[in-house]
Short mmCIF file of C-alpha atoms in Angstrom, two decimals:
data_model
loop_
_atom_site.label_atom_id
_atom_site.label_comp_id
_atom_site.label_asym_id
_atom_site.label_seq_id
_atom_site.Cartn_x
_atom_site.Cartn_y
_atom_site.Cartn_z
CA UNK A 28 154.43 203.98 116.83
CA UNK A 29 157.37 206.81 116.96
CA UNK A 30 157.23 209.38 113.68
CA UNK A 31 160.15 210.97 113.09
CA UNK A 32 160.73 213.97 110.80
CA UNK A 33 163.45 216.70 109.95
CA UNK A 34 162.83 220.19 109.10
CA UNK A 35 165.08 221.64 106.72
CA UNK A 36 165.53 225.50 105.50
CA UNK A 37 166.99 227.89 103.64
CA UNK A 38 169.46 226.79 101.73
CA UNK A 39 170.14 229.75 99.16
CA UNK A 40 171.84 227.99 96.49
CA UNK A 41 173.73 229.45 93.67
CA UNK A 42 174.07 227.41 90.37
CA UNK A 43 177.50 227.29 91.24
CA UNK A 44 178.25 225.26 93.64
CA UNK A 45 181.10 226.67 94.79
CA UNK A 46 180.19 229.95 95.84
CA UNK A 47 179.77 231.18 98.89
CA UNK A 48 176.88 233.42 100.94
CA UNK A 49 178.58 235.57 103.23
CA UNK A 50 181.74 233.10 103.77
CA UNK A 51 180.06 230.02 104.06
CA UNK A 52 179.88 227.20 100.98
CA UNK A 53 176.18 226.69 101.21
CA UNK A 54 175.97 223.72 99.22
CA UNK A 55 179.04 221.88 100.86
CA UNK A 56 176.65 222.62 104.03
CA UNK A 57 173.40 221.12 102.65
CA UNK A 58 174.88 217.91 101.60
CA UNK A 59 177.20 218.10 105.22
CA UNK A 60 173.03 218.23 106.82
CA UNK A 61 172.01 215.72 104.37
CA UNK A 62 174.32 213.14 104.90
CA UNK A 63 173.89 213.55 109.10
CA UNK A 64 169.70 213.30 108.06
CA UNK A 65 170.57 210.37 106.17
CA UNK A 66 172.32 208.52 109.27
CA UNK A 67 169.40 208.86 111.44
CA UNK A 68 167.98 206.12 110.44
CA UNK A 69 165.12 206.80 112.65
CA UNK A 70 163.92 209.72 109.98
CA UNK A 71 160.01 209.21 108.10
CA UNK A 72 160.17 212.48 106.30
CA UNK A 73 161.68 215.66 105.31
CA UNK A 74 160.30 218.65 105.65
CA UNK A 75 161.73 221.88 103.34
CA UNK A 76 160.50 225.60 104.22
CA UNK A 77 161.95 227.22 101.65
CA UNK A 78 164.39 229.77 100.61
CA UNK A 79 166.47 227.43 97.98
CA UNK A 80 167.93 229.88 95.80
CA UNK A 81 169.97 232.83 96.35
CA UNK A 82 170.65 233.39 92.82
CA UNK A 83 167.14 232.48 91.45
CA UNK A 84 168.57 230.32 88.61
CA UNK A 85 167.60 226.88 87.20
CA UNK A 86 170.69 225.59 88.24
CA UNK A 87 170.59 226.10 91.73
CA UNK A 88 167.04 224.44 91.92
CA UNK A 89 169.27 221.61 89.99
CA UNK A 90 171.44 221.57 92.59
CA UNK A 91 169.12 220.81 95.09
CA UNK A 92 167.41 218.40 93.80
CA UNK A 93 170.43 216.47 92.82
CA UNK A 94 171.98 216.42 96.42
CA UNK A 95 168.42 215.34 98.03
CA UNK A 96 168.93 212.79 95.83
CA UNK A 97 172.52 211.66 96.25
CA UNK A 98 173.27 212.41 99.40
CA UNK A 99 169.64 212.86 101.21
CA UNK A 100 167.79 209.32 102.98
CA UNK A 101 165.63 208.31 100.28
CA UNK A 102 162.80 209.31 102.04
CA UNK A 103 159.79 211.04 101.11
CA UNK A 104 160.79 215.19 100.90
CA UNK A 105 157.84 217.59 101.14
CA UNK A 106 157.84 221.40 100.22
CA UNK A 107 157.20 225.07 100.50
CA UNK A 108 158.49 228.13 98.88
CA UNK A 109 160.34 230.97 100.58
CA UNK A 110 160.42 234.62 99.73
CA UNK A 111 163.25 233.43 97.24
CA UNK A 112 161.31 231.14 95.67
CA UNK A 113 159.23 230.41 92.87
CA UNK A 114 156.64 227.80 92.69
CA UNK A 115 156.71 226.88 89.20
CA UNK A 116 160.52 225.71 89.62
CA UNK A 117 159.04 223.78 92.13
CA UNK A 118 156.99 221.98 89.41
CA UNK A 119 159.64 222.18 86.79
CA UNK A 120 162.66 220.58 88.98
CA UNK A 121 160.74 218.15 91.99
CA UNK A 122 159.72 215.88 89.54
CA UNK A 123 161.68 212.96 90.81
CA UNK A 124 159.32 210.33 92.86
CA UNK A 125 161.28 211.77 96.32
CA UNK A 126 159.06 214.77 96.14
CA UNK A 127 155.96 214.60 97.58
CA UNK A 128 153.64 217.70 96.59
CA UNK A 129 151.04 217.24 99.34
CA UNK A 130 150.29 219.79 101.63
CA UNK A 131 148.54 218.04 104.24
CA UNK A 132 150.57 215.45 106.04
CA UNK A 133 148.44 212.60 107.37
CA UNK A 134 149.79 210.71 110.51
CA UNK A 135 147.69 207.68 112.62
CA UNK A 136 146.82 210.50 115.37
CA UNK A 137 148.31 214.15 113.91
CA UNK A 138 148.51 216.01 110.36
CA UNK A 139 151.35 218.30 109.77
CA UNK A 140 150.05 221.37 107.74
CA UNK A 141 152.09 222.81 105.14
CA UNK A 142 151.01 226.46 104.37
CA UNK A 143 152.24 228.66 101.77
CA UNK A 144 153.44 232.16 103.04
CA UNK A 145 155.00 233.48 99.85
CA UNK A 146 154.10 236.95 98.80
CA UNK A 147 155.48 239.79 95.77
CA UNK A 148 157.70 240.99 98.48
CA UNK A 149 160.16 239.44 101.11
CA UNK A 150 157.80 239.46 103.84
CA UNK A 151 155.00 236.94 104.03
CA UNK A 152 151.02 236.65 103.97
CA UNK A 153 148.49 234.00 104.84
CA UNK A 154 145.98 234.52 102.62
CA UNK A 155 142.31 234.25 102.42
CA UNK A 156 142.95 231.61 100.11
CA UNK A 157 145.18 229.52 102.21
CA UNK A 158 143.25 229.85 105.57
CA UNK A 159 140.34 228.74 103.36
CA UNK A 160 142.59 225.67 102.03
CA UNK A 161 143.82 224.85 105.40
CA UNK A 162 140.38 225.25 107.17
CA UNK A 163 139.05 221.79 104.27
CA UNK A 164 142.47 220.37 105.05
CA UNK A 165 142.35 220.12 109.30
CA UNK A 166 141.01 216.83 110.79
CA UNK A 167 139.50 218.44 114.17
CA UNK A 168 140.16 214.60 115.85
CA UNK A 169 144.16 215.01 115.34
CA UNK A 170 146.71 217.03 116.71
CA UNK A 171 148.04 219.85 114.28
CA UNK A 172 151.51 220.66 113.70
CA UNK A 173 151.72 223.96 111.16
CA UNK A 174 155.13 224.66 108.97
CA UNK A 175 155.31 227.44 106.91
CA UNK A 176 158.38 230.11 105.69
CA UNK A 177 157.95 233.21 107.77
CA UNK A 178 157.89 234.25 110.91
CA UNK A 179 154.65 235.07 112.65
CA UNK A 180 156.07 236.70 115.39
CA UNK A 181 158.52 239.43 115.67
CA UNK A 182 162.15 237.71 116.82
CA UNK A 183 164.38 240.74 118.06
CA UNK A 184 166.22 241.41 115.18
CA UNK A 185 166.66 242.69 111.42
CA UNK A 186 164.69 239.99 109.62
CA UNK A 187 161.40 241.55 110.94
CA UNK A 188 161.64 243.73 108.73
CA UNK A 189 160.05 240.80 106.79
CA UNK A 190 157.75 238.90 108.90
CA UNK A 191 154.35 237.32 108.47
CA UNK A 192 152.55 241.09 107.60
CA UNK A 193 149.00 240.14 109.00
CA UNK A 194 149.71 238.05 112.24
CA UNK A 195 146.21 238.89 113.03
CA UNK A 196 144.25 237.37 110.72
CA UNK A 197 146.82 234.18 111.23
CA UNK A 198 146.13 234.65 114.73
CA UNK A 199 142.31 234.77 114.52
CA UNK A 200 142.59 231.28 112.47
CA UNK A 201 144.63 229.86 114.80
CA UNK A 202 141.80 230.66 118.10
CA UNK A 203 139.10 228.32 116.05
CA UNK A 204 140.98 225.08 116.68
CA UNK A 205 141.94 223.80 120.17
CA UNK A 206 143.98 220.96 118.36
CA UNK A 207 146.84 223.33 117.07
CA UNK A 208 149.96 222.13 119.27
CA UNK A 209 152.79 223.29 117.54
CA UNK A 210 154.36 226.12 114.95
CA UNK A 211 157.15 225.42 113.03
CA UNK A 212 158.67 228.12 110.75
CA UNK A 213 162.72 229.14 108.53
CA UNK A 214 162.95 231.82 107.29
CA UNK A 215 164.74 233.41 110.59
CA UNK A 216 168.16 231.69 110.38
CA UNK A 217 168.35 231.10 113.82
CA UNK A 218 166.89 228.05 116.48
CA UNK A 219 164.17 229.76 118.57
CA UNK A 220 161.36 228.93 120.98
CA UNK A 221 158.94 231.36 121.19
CA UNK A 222 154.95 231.39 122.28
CA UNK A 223 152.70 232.74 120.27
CA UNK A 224 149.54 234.82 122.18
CA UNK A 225 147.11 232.16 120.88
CA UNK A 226 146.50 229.55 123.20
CA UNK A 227 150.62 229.66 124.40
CA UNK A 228 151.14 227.62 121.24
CA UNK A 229 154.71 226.91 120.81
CA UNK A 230 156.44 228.65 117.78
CA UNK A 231 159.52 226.90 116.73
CA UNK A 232 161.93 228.21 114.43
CA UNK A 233 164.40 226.40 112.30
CA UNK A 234 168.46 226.72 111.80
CA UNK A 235 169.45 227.52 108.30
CA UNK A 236 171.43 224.39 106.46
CA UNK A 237 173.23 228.42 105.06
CA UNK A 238 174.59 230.36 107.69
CA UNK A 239 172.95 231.47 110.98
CA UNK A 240 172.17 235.42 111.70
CA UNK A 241 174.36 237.80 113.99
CA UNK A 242 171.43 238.39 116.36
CA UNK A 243 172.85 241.75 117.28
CA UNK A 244 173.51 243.11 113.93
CA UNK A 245 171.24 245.34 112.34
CA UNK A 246 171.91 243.67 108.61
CA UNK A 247 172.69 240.51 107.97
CA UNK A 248 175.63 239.23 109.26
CA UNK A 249 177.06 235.52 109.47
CA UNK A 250 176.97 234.55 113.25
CA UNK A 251 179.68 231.43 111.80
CA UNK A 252 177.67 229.11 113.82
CA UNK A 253 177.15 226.01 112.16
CA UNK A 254 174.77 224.91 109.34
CA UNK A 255 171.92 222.94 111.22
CA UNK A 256 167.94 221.57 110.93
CA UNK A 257 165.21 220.67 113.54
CA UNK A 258 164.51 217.26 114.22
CA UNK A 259 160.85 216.36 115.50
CA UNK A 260 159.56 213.63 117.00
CA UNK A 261 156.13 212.51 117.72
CA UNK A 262 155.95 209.14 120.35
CA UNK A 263 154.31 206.84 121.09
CA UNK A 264 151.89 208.99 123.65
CA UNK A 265 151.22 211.45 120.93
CA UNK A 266 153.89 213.62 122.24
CA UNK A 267 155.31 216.02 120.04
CA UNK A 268 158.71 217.14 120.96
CA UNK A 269 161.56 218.82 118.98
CA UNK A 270 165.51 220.24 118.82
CA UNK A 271 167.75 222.14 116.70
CA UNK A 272 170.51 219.97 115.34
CA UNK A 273 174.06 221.52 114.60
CA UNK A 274 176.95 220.00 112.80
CA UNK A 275 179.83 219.31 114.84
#
């Protein structure tokens, strides 16, 4: 049996959902990547890595939930915070049945591991705590496909200034398990394939349903390419594959 599943990522909502971050109507784009999710009627799951809010306020968490809602494909909608985030609006606002607040994903022959990355500062950590977690949550029989916010590998430009600060220790995790095929992450803005140095496992980074990075700039800049997500699909082999989808 094919699995499908979307990633989604930062959104950075305002309460109003008019404005605009950096030119771009961020909420016209979500719904504009919703509704395209929604006609793939192929989809099992969504995945969100976080980064909801620019403005940190109740009413863009409102927002958000409200589109998944209307204009999303009624299908189940699983979670993690981004620097921008806070988990307890998590709690308070993804209380509609949509919202699934499992962390461990379990397929016939794979688990897809949601970690959380989330730290007092921009930049990320995997904590003790979460390696811990995530060492009780892995089946070693199935394939492992990780998600999480940040980056744990530099990308070439100015969001490494807030990374994944101990790549090391998420590295050293990563070297017990043989079953770890894939690395899915936002938080970047941008589509990217990388490798990570542990066992060549594939990290794949996910457009931002916002506005994509200038690449070259040494702030953030809007590159004006389009608002976009990464679909995934698992076949019928076990094959995990996976692309960055644009709006036309």
């Amino acid at each position: 049996m094919t699995v499908s599943f979307v990633q989604i990522s930062d959104c950075h909502l305002f309460s109003d959902r008019q404005a605009c971050h950096h030119d771009a109507n961020v909420y016209d784009n979500l719904v504009k990547v919703l509704i395209e999710i929604k006609n793939n009627q192929s989809i099992d799951f969504i995945v969100f890595t976080g980064d909801l809010t620019q403005d940190h306020s109740d009413g863009a968490y409102q927002l958000f939930t409200e589109a998944i809602k209307r204009y999303g494909p009624n299908k189940p909608v699983y979670y993690l915070a981004g620097n921008h985030d806070e988990l307890a609006k998590f709690c308070q606002f993804f209380t509609d049945d949509v919202f699934c607040h499992e962390k461990t994903i379990d397929l016939a022959h794979w688990q897809i591991q949601l970690i959380n990355t989330k730290s007092a500062t921009p930049a990320g950590v995997f904590s003790a705590e979460e390696a811990a977690r995530l060492a009780e949550s892995i089946n070693p029989v199935k394939y492992q496909c990780i998600l999480m916010h940040h980056h744990p590998k530099h990308v070439g430009y100015f969001i490494d200034k807030h990374p994944l600060v101990n790549p090391e220790f998420f590295n050293q995790f990563l070297a017990k398990y043989d079953n770890i095929q894939a690395i899915a992450c936002g938080h970047v803005h941008n589509a990217m394939t990388l490798s990570l140095d542990v066992n060549d496992i594939p990290l794949f980074t996910c457009p931002a349903t916002s506005i994509q990075f200038d690449k070259t700039a040494a702030t953030l800049v809007n590159s004006h390419l389009p608002a976009g997500y990464r679909l995934f699909t698992i076949d019928t082999n076990n094959v995990l594959t996976t692309e960055a989808v644009f709006l036309s």
